[in-house]
PDB file of C-alpha atoms in Angstrom:
ATOM      1  CA  UNK A  18     116.805-255.239 -42.020  1.00  0.00           C
ATOM      2  CA  UNK A  19     113.934-252.600 -41.368  1.00  0.00           C
ATOM      3  CA  UNK A  20     113.196-250.539 -44.718  1.00  0.00           C
ATOM      4  CA  UNK A  21     115.277-246.952 -45.809  1.00  0.00           C
ATOM      5  CA  UNK A  22     113.412-244.183 -45.052  1.00  0.00           C
ATOM      6  CA  UNK A  23     113.022-241.598 -48.373  1.00  0.00           C
ATOM      7  CA  UNK A  24     114.200-238.389 -46.897  1.00  0.00           C
ATOM      8  CA  UNK A  25     111.156-235.513 -48.010  1.00  0.00           C
ATOM      9  CA  UNK A  26     112.585-232.432 -49.052  1.00  0.00           C
ATOM     10  CA  UNK A  27     110.128-229.490 -47.236  1.00  0.00           C
ATOM     11  CA  UNK A  28     109.251-226.780 -48.477  1.00  0.00           C
ATOM     12  CA  UNK A  29     109.748-223.145 -47.718  1.00  0.00           C
ATOM     13  CA  UNK A  30     107.190-220.849 -46.333  1.00  0.00           C
ATOM     14  CA  UNK A  31     105.456-219.462 -48.869  1.00  0.00           C
ATOM     15  CA  UNK A  32     106.399-215.644 -48.970  1.00  0.00           C
ATOM     16  CA  UNK A  33     103.904-212.737 -48.997  1.00  0.00           C
ATOM     17  CA  UNK A  34     104.292-210.673 -52.275  1.00  0.00           C
ATOM     18  CA  UNK A  35     104.152-206.985 -51.454  1.00  0.00           C
ATOM     19  CA  UNK A  36     101.181-205.256 -52.723  1.00  0.00           C
ATOM     20  CA  UNK A  37     101.860-203.922 -56.254  1.00  0.00           C
ATOM     21  CA  UNK A  38     102.414-200.547 -56.676  1.00  0.00           C
ATOM     22  CA  UNK A  39      99.694-198.439 -58.983  1.00  0.00           C
ATOM     23  CA  UNK A  40     101.376-196.789 -61.541  1.00  0.00           C
ATOM     24  CA  UNK A  41     100.898-193.064 -61.387  1.00  0.00           C
ATOM     25  CA  UNK A  42     100.727-191.028 -65.200  1.00  0.00           C
ATOM     26  CA  UNK A  43     103.131-188.315 -64.264  1.00  0.00           C
ATOM     27  CA  UNK A  44     104.175-186.533 -67.280  1.00  0.00           C
ATOM     28  CA  UNK A  45     108.084-186.122 -66.832  1.00  0.00           C
ATOM     29  CA  UNK A  46     109.908-184.776 -69.385  1.00  0.00           C
ATOM     30  CA  UNK A  47     111.494-186.898 -72.260  1.00  0.00           C
ATOM     31  CA  UNK A  48     115.505-188.250 -72.141  1.00  0.00           C
ATOM     32  CA  UNK A  49     116.134-186.733 -75.475  1.00  0.00           C
ATOM     33  CA  UNK A  50     114.077-183.610 -76.041  1.00  0.00           C
ATOM     34  CA  UNK A  51     113.450-183.389 -79.839  1.00  0.00           C
ATOM     35  CA  UNK A  52     112.759-180.282 -82.254  1.00  0.00           C
ATOM     36  CA  UNK A  53     108.981-181.355 -82.252  1.00  0.00           C
ATOM     37  CA  UNK A  54     109.370-180.894 -78.181  1.00  0.00           C
ATOM     38  CA  UNK A  55     111.563-177.683 -77.769  1.00  0.00           C
ATOM     39  CA  UNK A  56     108.324-176.172 -80.658  1.00  0.00           C
ATOM     40  CA  UNK A  57     105.553-177.312 -78.357  1.00  0.00           C
ATOM     41  CA  UNK A  58     106.944-175.917 -75.702  1.00  0.00           C
ATOM     42  CA  UNK A  59     108.029-172.717 -77.303  1.00  0.00           C
ATOM     43  CA  UNK A  60     104.608-172.898 -79.060  1.00  0.00           C
ATOM     44  CA  UNK A  61     102.473-172.774 -75.589  1.00  0.00           C
ATOM     45  CA  UNK A  62     104.740-170.330 -73.794  1.00  0.00           C
ATOM     46  CA  UNK A  63     104.050-167.660 -76.894  1.00  0.00           C
ATOM     47  CA  UNK A  64     100.794-169.070 -77.655  1.00  0.00           C
ATOM     48  CA  UNK A  65     101.636-169.267 -81.121  1.00  0.00           C
ATOM     49  CA  UNK A  66     100.386-172.284 -83.564  1.00  0.00           C
ATOM     50  CA  UNK A  67     103.108-175.515 -82.817  1.00  0.00           C
ATOM     51  CA  UNK A  68     102.741-176.445 -86.729  1.00  0.00           C
ATOM     52  CA  UNK A  69     104.849-172.471 -87.360  1.00  0.00           C
ATOM     53  CA  UNK A  70     106.831-173.286 -84.242  1.00  0.00           C
ATOM     54  CA  UNK A  71     107.746-176.350 -85.651  1.00  0.00           C
ATOM     55  CA  UNK A  72     108.982-174.409 -89.371  1.00  0.00           C
ATOM     56  CA  UNK A  73     110.487-171.561 -87.655  1.00  0.00           C
ATOM     57  CA  UNK A  74     112.798-174.112 -85.704  1.00  0.00           C
ATOM     58  CA  UNK A  75     113.416-175.886 -88.447  1.00  0.00           C
ATOM     59  CA  UNK A  76     114.489-172.723 -90.732  1.00  0.00           C
ATOM     60  CA  UNK A  77     116.539-172.086 -87.439  1.00  0.00           C
ATOM     61  CA  UNK A  78     118.618-175.956 -87.690  1.00  0.00           C
ATOM     62  CA  UNK A  79     118.685-175.040 -91.950  1.00  0.00           C
ATOM     63  CA  UNK A  80     120.096-171.754 -91.651  1.00  0.00           C
ATOM     64  CA  UNK A  81     122.798-172.963 -89.308  1.00  0.00           C
ATOM     65  CA  UNK A  82     123.981-175.570 -91.396  1.00  0.00           C
ATOM     66  CA  UNK A  83     123.647-173.571 -94.761  1.00  0.00           C
ATOM     67  CA  UNK A  84     125.989-170.458 -93.601  1.00  0.00           C
ATOM     68  CA  UNK A  85     128.549-173.858 -91.894  1.00  0.00           C
ATOM     69  CA  UNK A  86     128.585-174.924 -95.154  1.00  0.00           C
ATOM     70  CA  UNK A  87     129.467-171.541 -96.153  1.00  0.00           C
ATOM     71  CA  UNK A  88     132.655-171.894 -93.169  1.00  0.00           C
ATOM     72  CA  UNK A  89     131.540-169.551 -91.275  1.00  0.00           C
ATOM     73  CA  UNK A  90     131.920-169.358 -87.449  1.00  0.00           C
ATOM     74  CA  UNK A  91     128.348-168.878 -85.548  1.00  0.00           C
ATOM     75  CA  UNK A  92     127.685-166.908 -82.397  1.00  0.00           C
ATOM     76  CA  UNK A  93     124.293-167.247 -80.712  1.00  0.00           C
ATOM     77  CA  UNK A  94     124.815-165.782 -77.709  1.00  0.00           C
ATOM     78  CA  UNK A  95     123.356-167.204 -74.020  1.00  0.00           C
ATOM     79  CA  UNK A  96     123.997-171.013 -76.549  1.00  0.00           C
ATOM     80  CA  UNK A  97     127.775-170.713 -77.815  1.00  0.00           C
ATOM     81  CA  UNK A  98     129.509-170.349 -80.770  1.00  0.00           C
ATOM     82  CA  UNK A  99     129.912-172.810 -83.430  1.00  0.00           C
ATOM     83  CA  UNK A 100     132.569-173.218 -86.359  1.00  0.00           C
ATOM     84  CA  UNK A 101     133.413-176.054 -88.609  1.00  0.00           C
ATOM     85  CA  UNK A 102     137.283-176.875 -88.337  1.00  0.00           C
ATOM     86  CA  UNK A 103     139.534-178.861 -90.696  1.00  0.00           C
ATOM     87  CA  UNK A 104     141.204-182.038 -89.810  1.00  0.00           C
ATOM     88  CA  UNK A 105     144.643-183.068 -91.819  1.00  0.00           C
ATOM     89  CA  UNK A 106     145.431-185.664 -93.151  1.00  0.00           C
ATOM     90  CA  UNK A 107     147.251-188.468 -90.711  1.00  0.00           C
ATOM     91  CA  UNK A 108     148.479-191.838 -89.808  1.00  0.00           C
ATOM     92  CA  UNK A 109     146.946-194.129 -88.186  1.00  0.00           C
ATOM     93  CA  UNK A 110     146.805-197.709 -87.242  1.00  0.00           C
ATOM     94  CA  UNK A 111     144.112-200.220 -87.517  1.00  0.00           C
ATOM     95  CA  UNK A 112     143.138-201.291 -83.711  1.00  0.00           C
ATOM     96  CA  UNK A 113     142.747-205.486 -84.964  1.00  0.00           C
ATOM     97  CA  UNK A 114     145.678-205.830 -87.130  1.00  0.00           C
ATOM     98  CA  UNK A 115     148.003-202.833 -85.972  1.00  0.00           C
ATOM     99  CA  UNK A 116     148.261-202.068 -89.325  1.00  0.00           C
ATOM    100  CA  UNK A 117     149.626-198.484 -90.286  1.00  0.00           C
ATOM    101  CA  UNK A 118     146.321-196.856 -91.789  1.00  0.00           C
ATOM    102  CA  UNK A 119     145.982-193.020 -93.865  1.00  0.00           C
ATOM    103  CA  UNK A 120     143.420-191.149 -92.721  1.00  0.00           C
ATOM    104  CA  UNK A 121     141.998-188.557 -94.861  1.00  0.00           C
ATOM    105  CA  UNK A 122     141.967-184.856 -94.220  1.00  0.00           C
ATOM    106  CA  UNK A 123     138.377-184.227 -92.550  1.00  0.00           C
ATOM    107  CA  UNK A 124     136.518-181.263 -91.436  1.00  0.00           C
ATOM    108  CA  UNK A 125     133.925-181.517 -88.412  1.00  0.00           C
ATOM    109  CA  UNK A 126     131.457-179.291 -85.831  1.00  0.00           C
ATOM    110  CA  UNK A 127     132.891-177.624 -82.848  1.00  0.00           C
ATOM    111  CA  UNK A 128     130.404-176.409 -80.384  1.00  0.00           C
ATOM    112  CA  UNK A 129     131.997-174.082 -77.471  1.00  0.00           C
ATOM    113  CA  UNK A 130     129.810-173.396 -75.233  1.00  0.00           C
ATOM    114  CA  UNK A 131     129.096-170.048 -74.053  1.00  0.00           C
ATOM    115  CA  UNK A 132     130.195-168.907 -70.315  1.00  0.00           C
ATOM    116  CA  UNK A 133     126.451-168.330 -69.024  1.00  0.00           C
ATOM    117  CA  UNK A 134     125.334-171.815 -70.501  1.00  0.00           C
ATOM    118  CA  UNK A 135     128.737-173.748 -68.891  1.00  0.00           C
ATOM    119  CA  UNK A 136     127.807-171.838 -64.823  1.00  0.00           C
ATOM    120  CA  UNK A 137     124.404-172.597 -65.739  1.00  0.00           C
ATOM    121  CA  UNK A 138     125.008-176.033 -65.571  1.00  0.00           C
TER     122      UNK A 138
END
């Protein structure tokens, strides 16, 4: 009886790798624009120091918060309207158990964009 032949797996031909692409250090806009980014852009546009512009923007945000706390409706032309809306207490459901729960009244900040802003997007 002749000896059993062993099966030998054939290797697939090696694939040639495509040359690696060089990373180009292109400056692109950040995915999240922060106050620091806006301050830097505004400082460059108006020839003002970055620190001073950051201070102006931080004061602007604080002013918005202070006036919204008082209940004022703020209209910023070209941007939109910010106002506080009151949400009444209501009954809700716990999605895990289906149990009815009471949700207490709260306040929320509502933003309605200006017509020009909506059309520009």
